[in-house]
mmCIF file of C-alpha atoms in Angstrom:
data_model
loop_
_atom_site.group_PDB
_atom_site.id
_atom_site.type_symbol
_atom_site.label_atom_id
_atom_site.label_comp_id
_atom_site.label_asym_id
_atom_site.label_seq_id
_atom_site.Cartn_x
_atom_site.Cartn_y
_atom_site.Cartn_z
ATOM 1 C CA UNK A 1 3.874 -2.248 10.180
ATOM 2 C CA UNK A 2 2.523 -4.090 12.082
ATOM 3 C CA UNK A 3 2.300 -3.740 16.266
ATOM 4 C CA UNK A 4 1.104 -5.341 18.651
ATOM 5 C CA UNK A 5 -0.542 -3.395 22.365
ATOM 6 C CA UNK A 6 -0.864 -4.953 25.567
ATOM 7 C CA UNK A 7 -1.758 -3.801 28.422
ATOM 8 C CA UNK A 8 0.327 -2.841 31.228
ATOM 9 C CA UNK A 9 -0.794 -1.811 35.001
ATOM 10 C CA UNK A 10 0.856 0.711 34.656
ATOM 11 C CA UNK A 11 0.184 2.327 30.764
ATOM 12 C CA UNK A 12 -0.700 5.780 30.891
ATOM 13 C CA UNK A 13 -1.354 7.735 27.416
ATOM 14 C CA UNK A 14 1.376 6.774 24.445
ATOM 15 C CA UNK A 15 2.043 9.916 22.899
ATOM 16 C CA UNK A 16 2.877 8.786 18.658
ATOM 17 C CA UNK A 17 4.651 11.864 18.346
ATOM 18 C CA UNK A 18 7.966 10.690 20.696
ATOM 19 C CA UNK A 19 7.913 7.507 19.374
ATOM 20 C CA UNK A 20 9.768 6.059 16.154
ATOM 21 C CA UNK A 21 9.311 8.360 13.121
ATOM 22 C CA UNK A 22 6.451 7.295 11.350
ATOM 23 C CA UNK A 23 5.292 9.747 8.622
ATOM 24 C CA UNK A 24 6.249 7.874 5.195
ATOM 25 C CA UNK A 25 4.648 4.570 6.667
ATOM 26 C CA UNK A 26 2.118 3.788 3.487
ATOM 27 C CA UNK A 27 1.350 0.932 5.694
ATOM 28 C CA UNK A 28 0.026 0.553 8.976
ATOM 29 C CA UNK A 29 -1.457 -1.829 11.195
ATOM 30 C CA UNK A 30 -2.974 -1.971 14.908
ATOM 31 C CA UNK A 31 -3.964 -5.542 16.869
ATOM 32 C CA UNK A 32 -3.824 -3.337 20.663
ATOM 33 C CA UNK A 33 -4.852 -6.507 23.025
ATOM 34 C CA UNK A 34 -6.425 -5.725 27.277
ATOM 35 C CA UNK A 35 -5.619 -1.655 25.884
ATOM 36 C CA UNK A 36 -7.818 0.990 26.368
ATOM 37 C CA UNK A 37 -7.799 3.697 23.315
ATOM 38 C CA UNK A 38 -9.463 7.131 23.746
ATOM 39 C CA UNK A 39 -10.065 10.049 19.501
ATOM 40 C CA UNK A 40 -6.507 11.564 20.756
ATOM 41 C CA UNK A 41 -4.197 8.850 21.135
ATOM 42 C CA UNK A 42 -5.814 7.000 17.449
ATOM 43 C CA UNK A 43 -5.777 10.462 15.892
ATOM 44 C CA UNK A 44 -1.990 11.351 17.252
ATOM 45 C CA UNK A 45 -1.399 8.144 15.837
ATOM 46 C CA UNK A 46 -3.082 8.884 12.090
ATOM 47 C CA UNK A 47 -1.237 12.616 11.753
ATOM 48 C CA UNK A 48 2.376 11.248 12.067
ATOM 49 C CA UNK A 49 1.373 8.822 8.674
ATOM 50 C CA UNK A 50 0.622 11.164 5.968
ATOM 51 C CA UNK A 51 0.961 9.184 3.561
ATOM 52 C CA UNK A 52 -0.629 5.753 4.361
ATOM 53 C CA UNK A 53 -3.008 3.795 1.495
ATOM 54 C CA UNK A 54 -3.488 0.837 3.497
ATOM 55 C CA UNK A 55 -4.441 0.293 7.325
ATOM 56 C CA UNK A 56 -6.123 -1.615 9.890
ATOM 57 C CA UNK A 57 -7.371 -1.205 13.010
ATOM 58 C CA UNK A 58 -8.458 -3.360 16.756
ATOM 59 C CA UNK A 59 -8.566 -2.659 19.589
ATOM 60 C CA UNK A 60 -10.428 -0.836 22.040
ATOM 61 C CA UNK A 61 -12.357 1.861 24.196
ATOM 62 C CA UNK A 62 -14.907 4.023 26.174
ATOM 63 C CA UNK A 63 -14.789 6.875 23.823
ATOM 64 C CA UNK A 64 -18.277 6.915 21.867
ATOM 65 C CA UNK A 65 -16.107 8.731 19.370
ATOM 66 C CA UNK A 66 -14.345 5.787 18.455
ATOM 67 C CA UNK A 67 -17.323 3.996 16.943
ATOM 68 C CA UNK A 68 -18.556 7.584 15.080
ATOM 69 C CA UNK A 69 -17.622 6.991 12.061
ATOM 70 C CA UNK A 70 -18.606 10.875 10.867
ATOM 71 C CA UNK A 71 -16.265 11.656 13.446
ATOM 72 C CA UNK A 72 -13.886 8.832 12.759
ATOM 73 C CA UNK A 73 -13.452 10.208 9.242
ATOM 74 C CA UNK A 74 -11.849 12.972 9.874
ATOM 75 C CA UNK A 75 -8.975 11.887 11.513
ATOM 76 C CA UNK A 76 -8.279 9.380 8.376
ATOM 77 C CA UNK A 77 -6.066 10.806 5.677
ATOM 78 C CA UNK A 78 -8.007 11.244 2.928
ATOM 79 C CA UNK A 79 -6.204 12.096 -0.353
ATOM 80 C CA UNK A 80 -3.740 8.416 0.302
ATOM 81 C CA UNK A 81 -6.409 6.240 2.251
ATOM 82 C CA UNK A 82 -7.108 2.948 -0.481
ATOM 83 C CA UNK A 83 -7.549 0.167 2.100
ATOM 84 C CA UNK A 84 -9.221 0.424 6.471
ATOM 85 C CA UNK A 85 -9.914 -1.977 8.101
ATOM 86 C CA UNK A 86 -11.669 -1.451 11.349
ATOM 87 C CA UNK A 87 -12.906 -2.960 14.611
ATOM 88 C CA UNK A 88 -13.238 -2.090 17.603
ATOM 89 C CA UNK A 89 -15.125 -3.326 20.759
ATOM 90 C CA UNK A 90 -17.167 -0.023 22.625
ATOM 91 C CA UNK A 91 -17.377 -0.312 26.137
ATOM 92 C CA UNK A 92 -19.875 2.809 26.777
ATOM 93 C CA UNK A 93 -20.025 3.791 30.560
ATOM 94 C CA UNK A 94 -24.583 3.106 30.225
ATOM 95 C CA UNK A 95 -26.658 0.587 28.710
ATOM 96 C CA UNK A 96 -27.282 1.199 24.732
ATOM 97 C CA UNK A 97 -30.783 -0.045 23.744
ATOM 98 C CA UNK A 98 -30.291 -0.018 19.909
ATOM 99 C CA UNK A 99 -26.484 0.426 17.662
ATOM 100 C CA UNK A 100 -29.156 2.670 14.960
ATOM 101 C CA UNK A 101 -27.005 6.128 16.257
ATOM 102 C CA UNK A 102 -24.099 4.291 15.259
ATOM 103 C CA UNK A 103 -24.687 2.139 12.336
ATOM 104 C CA UNK A 104 -26.555 5.726 10.713
ATOM 105 C CA UNK A 105 -22.873 7.723 11.393
ATOM 106 C CA UNK A 106 -21.085 5.293 8.894
ATOM 107 C CA UNK A 107 -23.964 5.631 6.437
ATOM 108 C CA UNK A 108 -21.912 8.468 4.423
ATOM 109 C CA UNK A 109 -18.233 6.816 4.844
ATOM 110 C CA UNK A 110 -17.434 4.892 1.797
ATOM 111 C CA UNK A 111 -16.773 2.034 4.489
ATOM 112 C CA UNK A 112 -20.100 -0.518 4.959
ATOM 113 C CA UNK A 113 -19.978 -1.697 9.554
ATOM 114 C CA UNK A 114 -21.362 -4.648 10.634
ATOM 115 C CA UNK A 115 -22.866 -3.564 14.477
ATOM 116 C CA UNK A 116 -24.280 -5.523 17.101
ATOM 117 C CA UNK A 117 -25.346 -5.071 20.887
ATOM 118 C CA UNK A 118 -24.579 -7.159 23.760
ATOM 119 C CA UNK A 119 -27.238 -9.149 25.156
ATOM 120 C CA UNK A 120 -26.530 -7.313 28.274
ATOM 121 C CA UNK A 121 -26.607 -4.248 25.879
ATOM 122 C CA UNK A 122 -23.376 -2.745 27.910
ATOM 123 C CA UNK A 123 -20.903 -3.431 24.674
ATOM 124 C CA UNK A 124 -21.231 -3.265 21.141
ATOM 125 C CA UNK A 125 -18.644 -4.705 18.471
ATOM 126 C CA UNK A 126 -18.623 -2.625 15.256
ATOM 127 C CA UNK A 127 -16.193 -2.952 12.563
ATOM 128 C CA UNK A 128 -15.660 -3.396 8.856
ATOM 129 C CA UNK A 129 -17.119 -4.977 5.776
ATOM 130 C CA UNK A 130 -15.346 -7.450 4.844
ATOM 131 C CA UNK A 131 -14.575 -8.580 8.577
ATOM 132 C CA UNK A 132 -9.577 -8.573 7.136
ATOM 133 C CA UNK A 133 -8.057 -9.596 10.810
ATOM 134 C CA UNK A 134 -6.496 -12.780 10.913
ATOM 135 C CA UNK A 135 -9.048 -13.354 14.460
ATOM 136 C CA UNK A 136 -11.983 -12.778 15.857
ATOM 137 C CA UNK A 137 -11.663 -12.301 19.865
ATOM 138 C CA UNK A 138 -15.092 -11.022 21.129
ATOM 139 C CA UNK A 139 -17.439 -11.954 24.221
ATOM 140 C CA UNK A 140 -19.838 -14.928 24.439
ATOM 141 C CA UNK A 141 -22.840 -12.681 24.169
ATOM 142 C CA UNK A 142 -22.117 -11.393 20.594
ATOM 143 C CA UNK A 143 -21.998 -14.669 18.894
ATOM 144 C CA UNK A 144 -25.494 -14.939 21.661
ATOM 145 C CA UNK A 145 -26.649 -12.337 18.938
ATOM 146 C CA UNK A 146 -25.434 -13.325 15.662
ATOM 147 C CA UNK A 147 -27.333 -16.466 16.158
ATOM 148 C CA UNK A 148 -30.806 -14.564 17.942
ATOM 149 C CA UNK A 149 -30.376 -12.904 14.231
ATOM 150 C CA UNK A 150 -29.698 -15.544 12.709
ATOM 151 C CA UNK A 151 -32.353 -17.706 13.707
ATOM 152 C CA UNK A 152 -35.062 -15.113 13.002
ATOM 153 C CA UNK A 153 -33.574 -14.220 9.121
#
């Protein structure tokens, strides 16, 4: 199942247990544009699909728990999940000096990640490696960060 969710001014928290029956899905992909997700929504969604083998999530958040690998791993279906693609743009309420803590939280998971801090230090772009989504929509300050890293190599 592929699910694409936009953002409408009247959007509220999505209650996935009220959506279609998703219990027997083994492949699920969500691409969410301009809608801010929280940990409880993603947890609710994943709990509806206990037999998932392939999961791809690409969305925006202001909830740090969705950038923390240890916390995120705890909500995944460990016994069945074979492929996991993840991408999130996280916008914290305060400036970040480093992404080291976020990157370190993924070190104990089986999923290698890349984490970029925007030049203005108010957004991160986190994704599993390799990047498996069909498009890349990032803030231009991330591109500046990538260019700086490439020049330093």
